[in-house]
C-alpha atoms as a PDB file:
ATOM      1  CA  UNK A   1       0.000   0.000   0.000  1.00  0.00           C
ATOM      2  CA  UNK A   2       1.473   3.417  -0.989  1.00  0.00           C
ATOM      3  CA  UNK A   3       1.510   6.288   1.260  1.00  0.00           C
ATOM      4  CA  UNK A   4      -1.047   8.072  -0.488  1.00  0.00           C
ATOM      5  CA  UNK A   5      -3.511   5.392   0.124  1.00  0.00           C
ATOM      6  CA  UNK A   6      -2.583   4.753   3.322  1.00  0.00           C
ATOM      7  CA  UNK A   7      -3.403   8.389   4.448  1.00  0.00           C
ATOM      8  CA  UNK A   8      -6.885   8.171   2.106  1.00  0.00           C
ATOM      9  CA  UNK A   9      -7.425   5.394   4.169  1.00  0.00           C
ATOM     10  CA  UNK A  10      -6.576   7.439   7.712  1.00  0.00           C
ATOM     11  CA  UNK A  11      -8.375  10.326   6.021  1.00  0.00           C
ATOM     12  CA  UNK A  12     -11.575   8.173   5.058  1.00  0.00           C
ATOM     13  CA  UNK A  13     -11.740   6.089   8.135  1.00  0.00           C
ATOM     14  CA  UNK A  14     -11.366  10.128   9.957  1.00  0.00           C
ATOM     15  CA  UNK A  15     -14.397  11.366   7.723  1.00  0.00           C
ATOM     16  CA  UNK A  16     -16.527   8.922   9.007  1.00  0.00           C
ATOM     17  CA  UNK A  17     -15.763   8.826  12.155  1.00  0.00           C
ATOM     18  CA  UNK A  18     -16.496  12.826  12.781  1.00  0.00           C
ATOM     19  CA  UNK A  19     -19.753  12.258  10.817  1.00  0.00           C
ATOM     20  CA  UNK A  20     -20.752   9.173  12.674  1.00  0.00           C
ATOM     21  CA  UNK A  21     -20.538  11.278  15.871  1.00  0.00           C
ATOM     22  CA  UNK A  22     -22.163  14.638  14.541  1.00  0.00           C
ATOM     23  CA  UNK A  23     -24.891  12.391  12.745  1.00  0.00           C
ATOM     24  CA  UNK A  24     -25.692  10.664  16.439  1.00  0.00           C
ATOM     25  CA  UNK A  25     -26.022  14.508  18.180  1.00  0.00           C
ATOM     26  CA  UNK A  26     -27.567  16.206  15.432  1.00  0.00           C
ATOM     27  CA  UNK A  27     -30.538  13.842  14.750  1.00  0.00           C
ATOM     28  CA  UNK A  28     -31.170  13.677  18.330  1.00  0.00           C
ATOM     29  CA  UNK A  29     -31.393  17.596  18.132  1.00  0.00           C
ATOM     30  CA  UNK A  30     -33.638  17.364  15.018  1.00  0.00           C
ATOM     31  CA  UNK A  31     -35.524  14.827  15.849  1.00  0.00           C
ATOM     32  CA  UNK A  32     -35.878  14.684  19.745  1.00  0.00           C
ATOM     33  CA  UNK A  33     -35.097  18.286  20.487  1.00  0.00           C
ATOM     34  CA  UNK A  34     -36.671  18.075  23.423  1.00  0.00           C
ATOM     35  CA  UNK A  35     -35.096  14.807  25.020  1.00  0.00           C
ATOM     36  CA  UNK A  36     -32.068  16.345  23.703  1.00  0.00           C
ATOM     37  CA  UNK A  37     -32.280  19.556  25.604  1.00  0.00           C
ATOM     38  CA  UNK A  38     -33.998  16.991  28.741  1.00  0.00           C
ATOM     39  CA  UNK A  39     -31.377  14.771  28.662  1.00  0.00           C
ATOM     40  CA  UNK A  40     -27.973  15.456  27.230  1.00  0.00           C
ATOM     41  CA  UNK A  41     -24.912  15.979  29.679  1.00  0.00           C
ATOM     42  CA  UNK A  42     -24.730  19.933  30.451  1.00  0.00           C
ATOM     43  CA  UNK A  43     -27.460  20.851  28.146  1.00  0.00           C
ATOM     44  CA  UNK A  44     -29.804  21.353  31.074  1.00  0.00           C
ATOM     45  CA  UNK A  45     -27.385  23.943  32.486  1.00  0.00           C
ATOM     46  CA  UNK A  46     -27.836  26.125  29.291  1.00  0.00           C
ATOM     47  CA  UNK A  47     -30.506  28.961  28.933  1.00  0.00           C
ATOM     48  CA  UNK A  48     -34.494  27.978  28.870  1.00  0.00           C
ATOM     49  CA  UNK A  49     -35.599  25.377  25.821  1.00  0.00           C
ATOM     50  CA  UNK A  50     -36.403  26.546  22.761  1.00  0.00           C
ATOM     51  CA  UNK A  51     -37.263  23.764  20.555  1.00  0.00           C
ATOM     52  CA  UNK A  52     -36.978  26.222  17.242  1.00  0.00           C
ATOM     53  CA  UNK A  53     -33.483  26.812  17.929  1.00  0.00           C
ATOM     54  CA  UNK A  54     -32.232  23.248  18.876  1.00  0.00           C
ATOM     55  CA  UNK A  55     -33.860  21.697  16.088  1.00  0.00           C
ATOM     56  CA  UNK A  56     -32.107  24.091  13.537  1.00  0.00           C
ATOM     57  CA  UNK A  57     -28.860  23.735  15.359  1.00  0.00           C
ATOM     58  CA  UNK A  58     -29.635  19.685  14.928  1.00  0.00           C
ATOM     59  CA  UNK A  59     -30.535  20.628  10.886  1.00  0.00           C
ATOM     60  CA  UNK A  60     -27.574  22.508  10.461  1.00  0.00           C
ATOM     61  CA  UNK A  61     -25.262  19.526  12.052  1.00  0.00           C
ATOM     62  CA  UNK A  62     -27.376  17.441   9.574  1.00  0.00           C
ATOM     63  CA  UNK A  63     -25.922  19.593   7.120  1.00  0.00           C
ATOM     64  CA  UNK A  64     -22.055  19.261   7.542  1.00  0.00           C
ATOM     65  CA  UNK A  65     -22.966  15.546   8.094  1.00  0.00           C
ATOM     66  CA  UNK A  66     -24.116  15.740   4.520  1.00  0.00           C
ATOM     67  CA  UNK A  67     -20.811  17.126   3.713  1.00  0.00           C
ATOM     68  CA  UNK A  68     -18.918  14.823   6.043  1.00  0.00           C
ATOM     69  CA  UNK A  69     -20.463  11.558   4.295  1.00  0.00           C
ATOM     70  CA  UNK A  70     -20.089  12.833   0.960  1.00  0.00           C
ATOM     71  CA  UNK A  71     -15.888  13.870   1.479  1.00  0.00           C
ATOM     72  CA  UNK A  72     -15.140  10.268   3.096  1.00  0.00           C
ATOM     73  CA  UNK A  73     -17.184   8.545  -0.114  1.00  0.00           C
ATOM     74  CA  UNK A  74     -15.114  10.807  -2.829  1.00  0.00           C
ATOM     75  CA  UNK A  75     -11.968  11.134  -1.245  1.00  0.00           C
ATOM     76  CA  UNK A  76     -11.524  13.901  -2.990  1.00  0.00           C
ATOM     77  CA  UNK A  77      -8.922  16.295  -1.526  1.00  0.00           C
ATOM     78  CA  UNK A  78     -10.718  19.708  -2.108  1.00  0.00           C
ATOM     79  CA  UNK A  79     -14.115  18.051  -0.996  1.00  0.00           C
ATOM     80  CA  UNK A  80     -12.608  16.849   2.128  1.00  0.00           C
ATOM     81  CA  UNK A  81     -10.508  20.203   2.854  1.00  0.00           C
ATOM     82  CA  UNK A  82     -13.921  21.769   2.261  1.00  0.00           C
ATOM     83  CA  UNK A  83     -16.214  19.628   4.582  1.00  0.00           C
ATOM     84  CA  UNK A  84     -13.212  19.941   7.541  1.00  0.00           C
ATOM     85  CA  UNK A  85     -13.016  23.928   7.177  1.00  0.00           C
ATOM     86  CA  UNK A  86     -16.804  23.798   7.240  1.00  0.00           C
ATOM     87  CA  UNK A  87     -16.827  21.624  10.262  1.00  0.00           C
ATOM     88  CA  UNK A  88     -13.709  22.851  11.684  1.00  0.00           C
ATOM     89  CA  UNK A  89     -15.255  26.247  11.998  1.00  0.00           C
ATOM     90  CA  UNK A  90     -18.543  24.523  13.686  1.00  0.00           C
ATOM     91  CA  UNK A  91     -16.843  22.870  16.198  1.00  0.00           C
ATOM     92  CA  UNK A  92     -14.425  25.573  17.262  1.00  0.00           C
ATOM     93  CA  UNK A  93     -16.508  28.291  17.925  1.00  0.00           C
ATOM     94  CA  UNK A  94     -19.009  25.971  19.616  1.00  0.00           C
ATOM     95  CA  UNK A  95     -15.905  24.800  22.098  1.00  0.00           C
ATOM     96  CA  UNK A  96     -15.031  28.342  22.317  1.00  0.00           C
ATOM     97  CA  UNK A  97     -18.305  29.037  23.551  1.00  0.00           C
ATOM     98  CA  UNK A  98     -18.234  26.211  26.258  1.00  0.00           C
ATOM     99  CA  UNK A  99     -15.299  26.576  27.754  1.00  0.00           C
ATOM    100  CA  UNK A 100     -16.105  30.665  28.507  1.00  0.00           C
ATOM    101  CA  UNK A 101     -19.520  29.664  30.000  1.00  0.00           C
ATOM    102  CA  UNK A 102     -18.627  27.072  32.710  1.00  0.00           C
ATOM    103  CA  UNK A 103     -20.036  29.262  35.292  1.00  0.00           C
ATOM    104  CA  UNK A 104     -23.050  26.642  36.527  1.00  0.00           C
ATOM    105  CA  UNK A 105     -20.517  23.710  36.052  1.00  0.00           C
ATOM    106  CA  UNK A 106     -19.027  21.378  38.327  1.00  0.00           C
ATOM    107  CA  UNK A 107     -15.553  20.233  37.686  1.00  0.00           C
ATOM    108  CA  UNK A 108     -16.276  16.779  36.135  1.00  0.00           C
ATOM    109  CA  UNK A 109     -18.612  18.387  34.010  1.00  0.00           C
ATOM    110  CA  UNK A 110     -16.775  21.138  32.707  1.00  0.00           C
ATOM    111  CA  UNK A 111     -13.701  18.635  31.773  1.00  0.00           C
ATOM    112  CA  UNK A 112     -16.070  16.343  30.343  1.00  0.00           C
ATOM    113  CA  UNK A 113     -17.333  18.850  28.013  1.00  0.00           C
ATOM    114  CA  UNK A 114     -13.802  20.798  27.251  1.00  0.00           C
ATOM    115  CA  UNK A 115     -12.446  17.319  26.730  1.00  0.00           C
ATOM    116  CA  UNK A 116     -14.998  16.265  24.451  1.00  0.00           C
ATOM    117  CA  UNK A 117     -15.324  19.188  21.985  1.00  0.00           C
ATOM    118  CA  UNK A 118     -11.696  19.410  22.516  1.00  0.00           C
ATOM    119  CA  UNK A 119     -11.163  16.373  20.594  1.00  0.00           C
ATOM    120  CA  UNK A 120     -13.211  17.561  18.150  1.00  0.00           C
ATOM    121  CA  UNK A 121     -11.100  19.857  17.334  1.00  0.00           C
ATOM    122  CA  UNK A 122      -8.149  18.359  17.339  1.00  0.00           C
ATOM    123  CA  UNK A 123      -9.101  15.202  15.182  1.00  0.00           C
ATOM    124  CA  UNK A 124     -10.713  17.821  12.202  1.00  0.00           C
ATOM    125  CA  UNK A 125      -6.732  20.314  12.411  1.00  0.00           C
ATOM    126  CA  UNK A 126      -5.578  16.438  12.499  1.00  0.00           C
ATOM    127  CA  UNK A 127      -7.535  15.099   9.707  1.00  0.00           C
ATOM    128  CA  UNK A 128      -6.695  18.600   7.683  1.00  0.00           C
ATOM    129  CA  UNK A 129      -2.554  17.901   8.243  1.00  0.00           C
ATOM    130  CA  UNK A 130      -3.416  14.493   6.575  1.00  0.00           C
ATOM    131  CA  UNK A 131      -5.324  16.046   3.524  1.00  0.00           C
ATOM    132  CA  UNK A 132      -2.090  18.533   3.478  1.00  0.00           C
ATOM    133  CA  UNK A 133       0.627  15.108   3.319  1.00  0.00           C
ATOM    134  CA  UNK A 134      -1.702  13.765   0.675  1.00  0.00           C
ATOM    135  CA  UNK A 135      -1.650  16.967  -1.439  1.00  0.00           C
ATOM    136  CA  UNK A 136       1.495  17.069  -0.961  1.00  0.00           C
ATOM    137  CA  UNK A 137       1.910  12.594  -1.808  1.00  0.00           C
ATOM    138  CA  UNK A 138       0.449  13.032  -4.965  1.00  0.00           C
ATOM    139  CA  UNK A 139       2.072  16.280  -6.034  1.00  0.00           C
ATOM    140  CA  UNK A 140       5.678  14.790  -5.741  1.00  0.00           C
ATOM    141  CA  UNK A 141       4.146  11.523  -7.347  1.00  0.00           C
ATOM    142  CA  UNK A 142       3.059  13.555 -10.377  1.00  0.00           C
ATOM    143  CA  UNK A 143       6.580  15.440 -10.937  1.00  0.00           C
ATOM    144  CA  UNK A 144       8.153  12.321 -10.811  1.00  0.00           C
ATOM    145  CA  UNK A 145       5.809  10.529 -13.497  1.00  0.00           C
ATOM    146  CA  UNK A 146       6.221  13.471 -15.514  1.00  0.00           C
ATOM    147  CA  UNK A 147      10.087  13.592 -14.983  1.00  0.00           C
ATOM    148  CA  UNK A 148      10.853   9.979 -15.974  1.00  0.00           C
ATOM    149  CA  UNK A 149       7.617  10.449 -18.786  1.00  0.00           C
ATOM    150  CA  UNK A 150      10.168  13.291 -20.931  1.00  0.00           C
ATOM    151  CA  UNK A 151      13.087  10.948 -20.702  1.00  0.00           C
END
């Protein structure tokens, strides 16, 4: 297995992985808004429900799910950089948001949460470094081909 395929592999398996999750917490907030906002970790600490807002939150996390699905099927390196800006951006300012409201928090429940949409974070920058050595793969792949093709 080349390199390139071994990090479309890493990259797919990645893809999937932060869709899977998002795909479980958005249709909850879609679907269920209200079990959502009744029973999810921390949720209950937030402002009053609103059911209108939750369940567009829940249909815009359907969204980059969409785009999450459709980056790990194509493997396509400007899809995927695309779908991990998108959900890079999502998951960044919504950890930034979290961890500057911990004020009705205990401990364990503020580390669960910064830990969790820490990760987040870390696996999309992660996942975007491998789309970068793949880029990067195939671009040194392709001068070579074409170097030994004029010969």
């Amino acid at each position: 297995m080349t390199t390139v395929q071994s990090l479309k592999k890493w990259l797919r398996i990645g893809l999937f992985t932060l869709a899977g999750l998002q795909t479980f917490v958005s249709l909850w907030q879609y679907v269920f808004s209200r079990s959502f906002y009744d029973n999810f970790p921390t949720v209950k600490l937030d402002p009053p429900y609103n059911q209108h807002l939750v369940s567009d939150v829940g249909g815009l996390g359907l969204a980059l799910c969409a785009t999450l699905y459709i980056a790990a099927v194509m493997l396509d390196n400007k899809v995927a950089l695309t779908a991990l800006v998108g959900y890079l951006v999502y998951v960044s300012t919504h950890f930034l948001f979290h961890v500057t409201h911990f004020d009705n928090f205990s401990l364990l429940e503020a580390l669960g949460v910064g830990t969790g949409l820490g990760i987040e974070v870390v696996l999309a920058l992660l996942l975007l470094y491998v789309v970068r050595l793949i880029q990067r793969a195939e671009t040194a792949a392709g001068a070579v081909g074409s170097a030994t093709a004029g010969r």
